[in-house]
mmCIF file of C-alpha atoms in Angstrom:
data_model
loop_
_atom_site.group_PDB
_atom_site.id
_atom_site.type_symbol
_atom_site.label_atom_id
_atom_site.label_comp_id
_atom_site.label_asym_id
_atom_site.label_seq_id
_atom_site.Cartn_x
_atom_site.Cartn_y
_atom_site.Cartn_z
ATOM 1 C CA UNK A 1 9.406 2.256 -27.764
ATOM 2 C CA UNK A 2 9.764 0.990 -24.056
ATOM 3 C CA UNK A 3 12.389 -1.180 -22.924
ATOM 4 C CA UNK A 4 11.684 -4.950 -23.972
ATOM 5 C CA UNK A 5 11.667 -7.398 -21.510
ATOM 6 C CA UNK A 6 10.043 -10.586 -22.631
ATOM 7 C CA UNK A 7 11.227 -12.989 -25.662
ATOM 8 C CA UNK A 8 8.975 -15.477 -27.416
ATOM 9 C CA UNK A 9 11.218 -18.582 -28.818
ATOM 10 C CA UNK A 10 9.638 -19.471 -32.140
ATOM 11 C CA UNK A 11 10.817 -23.076 -33.341
ATOM 12 C CA UNK A 12 9.649 -25.230 -36.214
ATOM 13 C CA UNK A 13 9.983 -28.561 -35.908
ATOM 14 C CA UNK A 14 10.837 -31.362 -38.746
ATOM 15 C CA UNK A 15 11.503 -34.424 -37.939
ATOM 16 C CA UNK A 16 13.582 -33.114 -35.373
ATOM 17 C CA UNK A 17 13.879 -36.667 -32.620
ATOM 18 C CA UNK A 18 17.311 -36.127 -32.386
ATOM 19 C CA UNK A 19 17.785 -32.281 -31.835
ATOM 20 C CA UNK A 20 14.546 -30.914 -29.952
ATOM 21 C CA UNK A 21 15.954 -32.620 -26.491
ATOM 22 C CA UNK A 22 19.497 -30.761 -27.034
ATOM 23 C CA UNK A 23 17.215 -27.696 -27.957
ATOM 24 C CA UNK A 24 15.029 -28.030 -24.889
ATOM 25 C CA UNK A 25 18.078 -28.448 -22.335
ATOM 26 C CA UNK A 26 19.877 -25.140 -24.106
ATOM 27 C CA UNK A 27 16.681 -23.564 -23.385
ATOM 28 C CA UNK A 28 16.612 -24.743 -20.030
ATOM 29 C CA UNK A 29 20.680 -23.298 -19.232
ATOM 30 C CA UNK A 30 18.949 -20.099 -20.408
ATOM 31 C CA UNK A 31 20.148 -17.117 -17.444
ATOM 32 C CA UNK A 32 17.428 -15.002 -18.904
ATOM 33 C CA UNK A 33 14.334 -16.715 -17.962
ATOM 34 C CA UNK A 34 11.316 -14.237 -19.067
ATOM 35 C CA UNK A 35 10.635 -16.133 -22.348
ATOM 36 C CA UNK A 36 7.993 -18.659 -23.770
ATOM 37 C CA UNK A 37 8.475 -21.000 -26.237
ATOM 38 C CA UNK A 38 6.731 -21.671 -29.790
ATOM 39 C CA UNK A 39 6.912 -24.488 -31.935
ATOM 40 C CA UNK A 40 5.211 -25.598 -34.455
ATOM 41 C CA UNK A 41 5.217 -29.741 -35.040
ATOM 42 C CA UNK A 42 4.513 -29.987 -38.861
ATOM 43 C CA UNK A 43 4.563 -32.200 -42.203
ATOM 44 C CA UNK A 44 2.627 -32.924 -44.854
ATOM 45 C CA UNK A 45 -0.171 -35.056 -44.591
ATOM 46 C CA UNK A 46 1.267 -38.399 -43.369
ATOM 47 C CA UNK A 47 4.476 -37.378 -45.485
ATOM 48 C CA UNK A 48 8.074 -36.857 -44.267
ATOM 49 C CA UNK A 49 8.675 -36.286 -40.962
ATOM 50 C CA UNK A 50 5.359 -38.162 -39.322
ATOM 51 C CA UNK A 51 6.674 -40.735 -37.095
ATOM 52 C CA UNK A 52 9.612 -38.580 -35.693
ATOM 53 C CA UNK A 53 7.217 -35.460 -35.534
ATOM 54 C CA UNK A 54 4.813 -37.946 -33.494
ATOM 55 C CA UNK A 55 7.758 -38.690 -30.742
ATOM 56 C CA UNK A 56 8.397 -35.318 -30.842
ATOM 57 C CA UNK A 57 4.918 -34.131 -29.969
ATOM 58 C CA UNK A 58 4.882 -36.842 -27.083
ATOM 59 C CA UNK A 59 8.110 -35.286 -25.843
ATOM 60 C CA UNK A 60 6.520 -31.920 -25.636
ATOM 61 C CA UNK A 61 3.446 -33.114 -23.545
ATOM 62 C CA UNK A 62 5.689 -33.967 -20.933
ATOM 63 C CA UNK A 63 7.632 -30.579 -20.617
ATOM 64 C CA UNK A 64 6.193 -28.943 -17.282
ATOM 65 C CA UNK A 65 9.209 -26.716 -16.334
ATOM 66 C CA UNK A 66 9.203 -24.678 -19.981
ATOM 67 C CA UNK A 67 6.047 -22.622 -20.766
ATOM 68 C CA UNK A 68 5.417 -24.219 -24.022
ATOM 69 C CA UNK A 69 3.018 -23.084 -27.227
ATOM 70 C CA UNK A 70 3.148 -25.923 -29.749
ATOM 71 C CA UNK A 71 1.378 -25.989 -32.734
ATOM 72 C CA UNK A 72 0.315 -29.395 -34.095
ATOM 73 C CA UNK A 73 0.536 -29.512 -37.699
ATOM 74 C CA UNK A 74 2.038 -33.134 -38.035
ATOM 75 C CA UNK A 75 -1.392 -35.364 -36.600
ATOM 76 C CA UNK A 76 -3.328 -37.026 -38.754
ATOM 77 C CA UNK A 77 -6.024 -34.711 -40.381
ATOM 78 C CA UNK A 78 -3.472 -31.759 -39.467
ATOM 79 C CA UNK A 79 -0.526 -31.884 -41.885
ATOM 80 C CA UNK A 80 -0.084 -29.893 -44.771
ATOM 81 C CA UNK A 81 -2.454 -30.068 -47.797
ATOM 82 C CA UNK A 82 -1.961 -28.417 -50.661
ATOM 83 C CA UNK A 83 0.722 -25.315 -51.652
ATOM 84 C CA UNK A 84 0.292 -24.624 -48.080
ATOM 85 C CA UNK A 85 3.011 -26.151 -46.838
ATOM 86 C CA UNK A 86 6.428 -26.493 -45.473
ATOM 87 C CA UNK A 87 8.909 -24.136 -42.935
ATOM 88 C CA UNK A 88 7.534 -20.605 -44.339
ATOM 89 C CA UNK A 89 3.865 -21.457 -43.884
ATOM 90 C CA UNK A 90 5.365 -22.756 -40.160
ATOM 91 C CA UNK A 91 7.215 -20.131 -39.021
ATOM 92 C CA UNK A 92 3.846 -17.666 -40.334
ATOM 93 C CA UNK A 93 1.987 -19.629 -37.920
ATOM 94 C CA UNK A 94 4.135 -19.244 -35.417
ATOM 95 C CA UNK A 95 4.678 -15.434 -35.699
ATOM 96 C CA UNK A 96 0.450 -14.819 -36.172
ATOM 97 C CA UNK A 97 -0.307 -17.063 -32.520
ATOM 98 C CA UNK A 98 2.925 -14.536 -30.921
ATOM 99 C CA UNK A 99 1.131 -11.701 -32.824
ATOM 100 C CA UNK A 100 -2.097 -12.842 -31.598
ATOM 101 C CA UNK A 101 -1.094 -13.092 -27.653
ATOM 102 C CA UNK A 102 1.620 -10.416 -27.191
ATOM 103 C CA UNK A 103 1.069 -6.774 -28.066
ATOM 104 C CA UNK A 104 3.998 -4.490 -30.065
ATOM 105 C CA UNK A 105 6.788 -4.580 -27.032
ATOM 106 C CA UNK A 106 7.239 -8.395 -27.391
ATOM 107 C CA UNK A 107 10.564 -9.373 -28.738
ATOM 108 C CA UNK A 108 10.445 -12.781 -31.481
ATOM 109 C CA UNK A 109 13.758 -14.925 -31.467
ATOM 110 C CA UNK A 110 13.341 -17.044 -34.801
ATOM 111 C CA UNK A 111 15.512 -20.281 -34.051
ATOM 112 C CA UNK A 112 15.640 -23.904 -35.415
ATOM 113 C CA UNK A 113 15.817 -26.893 -33.719
ATOM 114 C CA UNK A 114 19.127 -27.709 -35.073
ATOM 115 C CA UNK A 115 21.387 -24.697 -33.677
ATOM 116 C CA UNK A 116 23.467 -24.412 -30.494
ATOM 117 C CA UNK A 117 23.695 -20.979 -29.031
ATOM 118 C CA UNK A 118 25.186 -19.665 -25.361
ATOM 119 C CA UNK A 119 23.400 -19.943 -22.037
ATOM 120 C CA UNK A 120 23.776 -15.968 -22.242
ATOM 121 C CA UNK A 121 22.087 -15.763 -25.600
ATOM 122 C CA UNK A 122 18.622 -14.400 -24.930
ATOM 123 C CA UNK A 123 19.683 -12.318 -22.837
ATOM 124 C CA UNK A 124 22.387 -10.905 -24.833
ATOM 125 C CA UNK A 125 19.682 -10.774 -27.384
ATOM 126 C CA UNK A 126 17.586 -8.774 -25.260
ATOM 127 C CA UNK A 127 20.391 -6.452 -24.417
ATOM 128 C CA UNK A 128 21.111 -5.700 -27.706
ATOM 129 C CA UNK A 129 17.633 -4.990 -28.829
ATOM 130 C CA UNK A 130 17.414 -2.271 -26.150
ATOM 131 C CA UNK A 131 20.434 -0.681 -26.766
ATOM 132 C CA UNK A 132 18.798 -0.075 -30.812
ATOM 133 C CA UNK A 133 15.429 0.121 -30.076
ATOM 134 C CA UNK A 134 14.708 1.854 -33.030
ATOM 135 C CA UNK A 135 16.318 -1.459 -35.259
ATOM 136 C CA UNK A 136 13.154 -3.730 -37.043
ATOM 137 C CA UNK A 137 15.274 -6.662 -36.711
ATOM 138 C CA UNK A 138 18.735 -7.690 -35.587
ATOM 139 C CA UNK A 139 20.608 -10.031 -38.024
ATOM 140 C CA UNK A 140 22.343 -12.853 -35.848
ATOM 141 C CA UNK A 141 26.345 -13.133 -36.324
ATOM 142 C CA UNK A 142 26.270 -17.452 -37.196
ATOM 143 C CA UNK A 143 28.803 -19.835 -37.227
ATOM 144 C CA UNK A 144 28.430 -23.315 -38.818
ATOM 145 C CA UNK A 145 30.334 -26.534 -36.406
ATOM 146 C CA UNK A 146 32.386 -28.562 -38.668
ATOM 147 C CA UNK A 147 31.151 -32.442 -37.834
ATOM 148 C CA UNK A 148 34.300 -33.963 -38.447
ATOM 149 C CA UNK A 149 33.531 -35.775 -41.746
ATOM 150 C CA UNK A 150 35.496 -34.366 -44.711
ATOM 151 C CA UNK A 151 33.288 -34.841 -47.597
ATOM 152 C CA UNK A 152 30.947 -32.756 -45.336
ATOM 153 C CA UNK A 153 33.238 -30.336 -43.967
ATOM 154 C CA UNK A 154 34.550 -29.347 -47.476
ATOM 155 C CA UNK A 155 30.723 -28.405 -49.212
ATOM 156 C CA UNK A 156 29.660 -26.477 -45.700
ATOM 157 C CA UNK A 157 33.322 -24.529 -45.447
ATOM 158 C CA UNK A 158 32.696 -23.556 -49.540
ATOM 159 C CA UNK A 159 28.910 -22.380 -48.747
ATOM 160 C CA UNK A 160 29.812 -20.345 -45.915
ATOM 161 C CA UNK A 161 32.707 -18.451 -46.926
ATOM 162 C CA UNK A 162 30.496 -18.215 -49.945
ATOM 163 C CA UNK A 163 27.848 -15.895 -47.985
ATOM 164 C CA UNK A 164 30.380 -14.417 -45.773
ATOM 165 C CA UNK A 165 32.248 -12.956 -48.962
ATOM 166 C CA UNK A 166 28.831 -11.533 -50.351
ATOM 167 C CA UNK A 167 28.334 -9.640 -47.038
ATOM 168 C CA UNK A 168 31.749 -8.402 -46.904
ATOM 169 C CA UNK A 169 31.234 -6.595 -50.111
ATOM 170 C CA UNK A 170 28.002 -5.309 -49.022
ATOM 171 C CA UNK A 171 28.945 -4.376 -46.004
ATOM 172 C CA UNK A 172 31.937 -2.652 -47.988
ATOM 173 C CA UNK A 173 29.578 -0.949 -50.739
ATOM 174 C CA UNK A 174 27.417 0.011 -47.305
ATOM 175 C CA UNK A 175 24.150 -1.616 -48.765
ATOM 176 C CA UNK A 176 20.778 -1.155 -46.741
ATOM 177 C CA UNK A 177 20.295 -4.947 -47.552
ATOM 178 C CA UNK A 178 23.632 -6.535 -45.907
ATOM 179 C CA UNK A 179 22.970 -9.133 -43.982
ATOM 180 C CA UNK A 180 22.898 -13.080 -44.384
ATOM 181 C CA UNK A 181 18.865 -14.137 -43.588
ATOM 182 C CA UNK A 182 19.317 -17.730 -41.911
ATOM 183 C CA UNK A 183 15.637 -18.662 -40.110
ATOM 184 C CA UNK A 184 17.681 -19.222 -37.102
ATOM 185 C CA UNK A 185 19.574 -16.024 -37.039
ATOM 186 C CA UNK A 186 16.576 -13.709 -36.868
ATOM 187 C CA UNK A 187 15.325 -11.276 -33.999
ATOM 188 C CA UNK A 188 12.770 -8.345 -34.394
ATOM 189 C CA UNK A 189 9.783 -6.639 -32.214
ATOM 190 C CA UNK A 190 6.487 -6.862 -33.431
ATOM 191 C CA UNK A 191 5.381 -3.474 -34.281
ATOM 192 C CA UNK A 192 8.071 -3.829 -36.781
ATOM 193 C CA UNK A 193 6.636 -7.357 -37.777
ATOM 194 C CA UNK A 194 2.982 -5.604 -37.657
ATOM 195 C CA UNK A 195 4.769 -2.664 -39.884
ATOM 196 C CA UNK A 196 6.151 -4.860 -42.979
ATOM 197 C CA UNK A 197 2.921 -7.342 -42.750
ATOM 198 C CA UNK A 198 4.290 -10.380 -41.805
ATOM 199 C CA UNK A 199 6.246 -13.147 -43.242
ATOM 200 C CA UNK A 200 5.496 -14.241 -46.819
ATOM 201 C CA UNK A 201 4.963 -17.958 -46.459
ATOM 202 C CA UNK A 202 7.499 -19.141 -49.272
ATOM 203 C CA UNK A 203 9.161 -23.241 -49.098
ATOM 204 C CA UNK A 204 12.068 -21.246 -48.900
ATOM 205 C CA UNK A 205 13.841 -18.041 -48.693
ATOM 206 C CA UNK A 206 10.708 -16.504 -46.450
ATOM 207 C CA UNK A 207 13.736 -15.501 -43.636
ATOM 208 C CA UNK A 208 15.778 -13.808 -46.592
ATOM 209 C CA UNK A 209 12.260 -12.073 -47.824
ATOM 210 C CA UNK A 210 11.364 -10.794 -44.476
ATOM 211 C CA UNK A 211 14.823 -9.177 -43.745
ATOM 212 C CA UNK A 212 14.410 -7.263 -46.840
ATOM 213 C CA UNK A 213 11.330 -5.920 -45.888
ATOM 214 C CA UNK A 214 12.437 -4.732 -42.451
ATOM 215 C CA UNK A 215 15.490 -3.084 -44.073
ATOM 216 C CA UNK A 216 12.705 -1.315 -46.672
ATOM 217 C CA UNK A 217 10.945 0.016 -43.972
ATOM 218 C CA UNK A 218 14.258 0.767 -41.363
ATOM 219 C CA UNK A 219 17.483 -0.607 -40.113
ATOM 220 C CA UNK A 220 18.375 -4.363 -39.777
ATOM 221 C CA UNK A 221 20.805 -4.372 -37.012
ATOM 222 C CA UNK A 222 24.792 -5.766 -37.356
ATOM 223 C CA UNK A 223 25.566 -5.022 -34.222
ATOM 224 C CA UNK A 224 25.764 -6.290 -30.617
ATOM 225 C CA UNK A 225 25.382 -3.917 -27.209
ATOM 226 C CA UNK A 226 28.201 -5.742 -25.802
ATOM 227 C CA UNK A 227 31.826 -6.144 -25.626
ATOM 228 C CA UNK A 228 31.617 -9.975 -26.875
ATOM 229 C CA UNK A 229 30.179 -11.381 -29.822
ATOM 230 C CA UNK A 230 30.642 -14.563 -28.677
ATOM 231 C CA UNK A 231 26.767 -14.692 -27.074
ATOM 232 C CA UNK A 232 25.049 -13.753 -29.805
ATOM 233 C CA UNK A 233 26.570 -16.121 -32.085
ATOM 234 C CA UNK A 234 24.197 -19.241 -33.323
ATOM 235 C CA UNK A 235 25.784 -22.001 -34.321
ATOM 236 C CA UNK A 236 23.355 -24.438 -36.456
ATOM 237 C CA UNK A 237 24.411 -27.742 -38.026
ATOM 238 C CA UNK A 238 25.771 -27.493 -41.543
ATOM 239 C CA UNK A 239 23.550 -30.846 -42.187
ATOM 240 C CA UNK A 240 23.156 -32.269 -46.116
ATOM 241 C CA UNK A 241 19.854 -31.611 -46.537
ATOM 242 C CA UNK A 242 16.689 -31.351 -49.147
ATOM 243 C CA UNK A 243 14.043 -29.774 -46.772
ATOM 244 C CA UNK A 244 14.241 -26.345 -48.261
ATOM 245 C CA UNK A 245 15.083 -25.559 -51.992
ATOM 246 C CA UNK A 246 17.931 -23.325 -51.419
ATOM 247 C CA UNK A 247 19.977 -23.084 -48.107
ATOM 248 C CA UNK A 248 22.602 -24.457 -46.640
ATOM 249 C CA UNK A 249 21.083 -28.075 -46.373
ATOM 250 C CA UNK A 250 20.722 -28.395 -50.283
ATOM 251 C CA UNK A 251 24.585 -26.822 -50.390
ATOM 252 C CA UNK A 252 25.513 -29.278 -48.974
ATOM 253 C CA UNK A 253 23.904 -31.864 -50.098
ATOM 254 C CA UNK A 254 24.738 -30.815 -53.634
ATOM 255 C CA UNK A 255 28.274 -30.926 -52.737
ATOM 256 C CA UNK A 256 31.536 -29.380 -54.363
ATOM 257 C CA UNK A 257 30.752 -29.956 -57.921
ATOM 258 C CA UNK A 258 28.266 -27.255 -57.888
ATOM 259 C CA UNK A 259 29.712 -25.082 -55.874
ATOM 260 C CA UNK A 260 31.528 -22.590 -58.498
ATOM 261 C CA UNK A 261 28.286 -22.302 -60.738
ATOM 262 C CA UNK A 262 24.893 -22.062 -58.127
ATOM 263 C CA UNK A 263 27.523 -20.261 -55.317
ATOM 264 C CA UNK A 264 30.433 -18.226 -57.019
ATOM 265 C CA UNK A 265 32.398 -15.805 -55.281
ATOM 266 C CA UNK A 266 31.486 -12.125 -57.201
ATOM 267 C CA UNK A 267 34.231 -10.213 -58.276
ATOM 268 C CA UNK A 268 34.648 -6.503 -56.027
ATOM 269 C CA UNK A 269 33.832 -4.683 -59.777
ATOM 270 C CA UNK A 270 30.436 -6.338 -59.539
ATOM 271 C CA UNK A 271 29.866 -4.876 -56.133
ATOM 272 C CA UNK A 272 31.502 -1.637 -57.287
ATOM 273 C CA UNK A 273 28.959 -1.410 -59.929
ATOM 274 C CA UNK A 274 26.059 -1.882 -57.448
ATOM 275 C CA UNK A 275 27.463 1.177 -55.606
ATOM 276 C CA UNK A 276 28.072 3.499 -58.712
ATOM 277 C CA UNK A 277 24.232 2.652 -58.823
ATOM 278 C CA UNK A 278 23.390 3.739 -55.436
ATOM 279 C CA UNK A 279 25.673 7.048 -55.814
ATOM 280 C CA UNK A 280 24.012 7.753 -59.196
ATOM 281 C CA UNK A 281 20.062 7.937 -57.556
ATOM 282 C CA UNK A 282 20.627 11.918 -55.876
ATOM 283 C CA UNK A 283 21.678 12.686 -59.678
ATOM 284 C CA UNK A 284 18.660 11.005 -60.909
ATOM 285 C CA UNK A 285 16.022 12.856 -58.914
ATOM 286 C CA UNK A 286 16.398 15.508 -61.294
ATOM 287 C CA UNK A 287 17.303 13.764 -64.260
ATOM 288 C CA UNK A 288 18.171 10.548 -66.060
ATOM 289 C CA UNK A 289 21.965 9.259 -66.177
ATOM 290 C CA UNK A 290 22.899 6.053 -67.188
ATOM 291 C CA UNK A 291 23.938 3.965 -64.258
ATOM 292 C CA UNK A 292 26.148 0.422 -64.170
ATOM 293 C CA UNK A 293 23.049 -1.392 -63.577
ATOM 294 C CA UNK A 294 20.394 0.272 -65.862
ATOM 295 C CA UNK A 295 20.605 -1.750 -69.106
ATOM 296 C CA UNK A 296 19.926 -4.922 -66.260
ATOM 297 C CA UNK A 297 17.130 -2.819 -64.918
ATOM 298 C CA UNK A 298 15.771 -2.125 -68.154
ATOM 299 C CA UNK A 299 15.846 -5.430 -68.925
ATOM 300 C CA UNK A 300 14.532 -6.962 -65.887
ATOM 301 C CA UNK A 301 11.728 -4.031 -64.875
ATOM 302 C CA UNK A 302 10.536 -4.848 -68.991
ATOM 303 C CA UNK A 303 10.817 -0.498 -69.188
ATOM 304 C CA UNK A 304 12.926 2.167 -71.110
ATOM 305 C CA UNK A 305 11.402 4.637 -68.029
ATOM 306 C CA UNK A 306 13.222 3.959 -65.061
ATOM 307 C CA UNK A 307 13.094 7.031 -63.021
ATOM 308 C CA UNK A 308 10.599 8.839 -64.048
ATOM 309 C CA UNK A 309 7.474 7.275 -62.269
ATOM 310 C CA UNK A 310 9.351 7.212 -59.194
ATOM 311 C CA UNK A 311 9.901 11.201 -60.238
ATOM 312 C CA UNK A 312 6.133 11.572 -60.111
ATOM 313 C CA UNK A 313 5.346 9.616 -56.931
ATOM 314 C CA UNK A 314 8.133 10.677 -54.458
ATOM 315 C CA UNK A 315 8.706 14.453 -54.578
ATOM 316 C CA UNK A 316 11.622 14.541 -52.810
ATOM 317 C CA UNK A 317 15.094 13.954 -52.858
ATOM 318 C CA UNK A 318 15.384 12.013 -50.144
ATOM 319 C CA UNK A 319 11.913 9.911 -50.806
ATOM 320 C CA UNK A 320 13.167 9.495 -54.384
ATOM 321 C CA UNK A 321 16.436 7.732 -53.031
ATOM 322 C CA UNK A 322 14.734 5.688 -51.003
ATOM 323 C CA UNK A 323 11.942 4.507 -53.258
ATOM 324 C CA UNK A 324 15.126 3.962 -55.836
ATOM 325 C CA UNK A 325 16.634 1.605 -52.694
ATOM 326 C CA UNK A 326 13.720 0.276 -52.520
ATOM 327 C CA UNK A 327 13.566 -1.051 -56.419
ATOM 328 C CA UNK A 328 17.310 -1.714 -56.545
ATOM 329 C CA UNK A 329 16.880 -4.040 -53.676
ATOM 330 C CA UNK A 330 18.567 -7.094 -52.420
ATOM 331 C CA UNK A 331 17.773 -9.632 -54.763
ATOM 332 C CA UNK A 332 17.958 -6.998 -57.879
ATOM 333 C CA UNK A 333 21.444 -6.535 -56.455
ATOM 334 C CA UNK A 334 22.101 -10.569 -56.493
ATOM 335 C CA UNK A 335 20.225 -10.984 -60.312
ATOM 336 C CA UNK A 336 22.872 -8.326 -61.086
ATOM 337 C CA UNK A 337 25.507 -9.604 -60.223
ATOM 338 C CA UNK A 338 24.675 -13.534 -61.634
ATOM 339 C CA UNK A 339 23.775 -11.551 -64.702
ATOM 340 C CA UNK A 340 27.237 -11.160 -65.804
ATOM 341 C CA UNK A 341 29.956 -13.817 -65.788
ATOM 342 C CA UNK A 342 33.022 -11.149 -66.193
ATOM 343 C CA UNK A 343 31.537 -10.629 -62.005
ATOM 344 C CA UNK A 344 32.247 -14.021 -60.998
ATOM 345 C CA UNK A 345 35.628 -14.699 -59.514
ATOM 346 C CA UNK A 346 36.817 -18.565 -60.789
ATOM 347 C CA UNK A 347 37.536 -20.176 -58.170
ATOM 348 C CA UNK A 348 41.588 -20.664 -58.712
ATOM 349 C CA UNK A 349 41.265 -17.173 -58.001
ATOM 350 C CA UNK A 350 40.292 -18.161 -54.571
ATOM 351 C CA UNK A 351 42.935 -17.666 -51.656
ATOM 352 C CA UNK A 352 42.309 -21.924 -50.701
ATOM 353 C CA UNK A 353 41.363 -24.391 -52.672
ATOM 354 C CA UNK A 354 37.947 -26.274 -51.600
ATOM 355 C CA UNK A 355 39.442 -29.318 -53.257
ATOM 356 C CA UNK A 356 42.203 -29.716 -52.062
ATOM 357 C CA UNK A 357 44.082 -27.893 -49.408
ATOM 358 C CA UNK A 358 43.639 -29.474 -45.942
ATOM 359 C CA UNK A 359 39.753 -28.329 -43.701
ATOM 360 C CA UNK A 360 42.640 -26.757 -41.326
ATOM 361 C CA UNK A 361 43.572 -24.044 -43.908
ATOM 362 C CA UNK A 362 39.923 -23.714 -45.154
ATOM 363 C CA UNK A 363 38.332 -23.427 -41.884
ATOM 364 C CA UNK A 364 41.806 -20.801 -40.782
ATOM 365 C CA UNK A 365 39.922 -18.702 -43.976
ATOM 366 C CA UNK A 366 36.343 -19.207 -42.808
ATOM 367 C CA UNK A 367 37.797 -17.777 -39.009
ATOM 368 C CA UNK A 368 39.722 -14.607 -41.523
ATOM 369 C CA UNK A 369 36.737 -13.794 -43.026
ATOM 370 C CA UNK A 370 34.441 -14.164 -39.888
ATOM 371 C CA UNK A 371 36.359 -12.025 -37.735
ATOM 372 C CA UNK A 372 36.504 -9.632 -40.760
ATOM 373 C CA UNK A 373 32.638 -9.641 -41.123
ATOM 374 C CA UNK A 374 32.701 -9.249 -37.442
ATOM 375 C CA UNK A 375 34.309 -5.794 -37.266
ATOM 376 C CA UNK A 376 32.717 -4.484 -40.475
ATOM 377 C CA UNK A 377 29.342 -5.452 -38.352
ATOM 378 C CA UNK A 378 30.183 -2.835 -35.852
ATOM 379 C CA UNK A 379 32.158 -0.245 -38.264
ATOM 380 C CA UNK A 380 28.861 0.017 -40.343
ATOM 381 C CA UNK A 381 26.355 -0.143 -37.776
ATOM 382 C CA UNK A 382 27.916 2.841 -35.701
ATOM 383 C CA UNK A 383 27.869 5.015 -39.435
ATOM 384 C CA UNK A 384 24.174 3.750 -39.231
ATOM 385 C CA UNK A 385 23.523 5.474 -36.038
ATOM 386 C CA UNK A 386 25.629 8.067 -36.276
#
């Protein structure tokens, strides 16, 4: 694969009148200039965000100093109708437009309008992907800035710590699905996007399923090729939102009352059970053995014959093991952990109390998890490329 030289930045816009000028200013400040900006201004036909979107379209018409491609799915007659709607379809249209206009060597940077990033961000992304040209995608580090309003910062920190704790434990067991999926923090080359058949245009979670496709067919890059990760950390807003069915916005909007139920911290025992199942895959090539996840998988897949069909279709231990890992994927892992209440850590077992401890202590806990994640990213990525 020749070096990547050009970047297409893809951004869906829904009611982002206040954030769009900031996004444009961040892009104007980039030290790497060989990029194009693709935006999909979208809403349901005359639905939420229509008026703001029309203002965004007028603003974009006045931009002359950035290479813009604007997809209008907002104006009368252009808005979403029926089931094909939402951010997943907006990203799909963006990626397909980029794919139609560029060859396989194009690098796609997926962003959201509410995301801040450094002037060296695009250059650092390009440098990282050129250092790992065989990687199918890059899950960019993220960090939510606090807004200073305690009622919002507490659930935001609780949710981010939940995500980081989950990823750290996946990294500790060397899971191929060790990534956090944020639409504002994904980079991929077009050759890899074409290979996985593109994005599944869901109204939420489309970023997770896209990264999972990349993980099944290649390597999702976790590391960064520079001495510091600072230029490769995006900073999305942790604003409350109901635009998608799940994710940061709905979690912050729901508040602390639902956190322990919807977003529990899982115990190391649960991840150890997943690892023991993965460790059994080579043995399963020869004969059946019971794994910690076997009963769960039999129920989920509605079959008592979990492994023989894979043995018939994959005739080497390596191919069989890969097929097992595709079956026990990131979604199955999460479902398994959710299925057993014993794997849930009670909030009182956490090092901090998200209801009563000062926000500064919660933020310090978040920062410790962030640094641990960054360290594990580097370590696990080094092993993956060894």
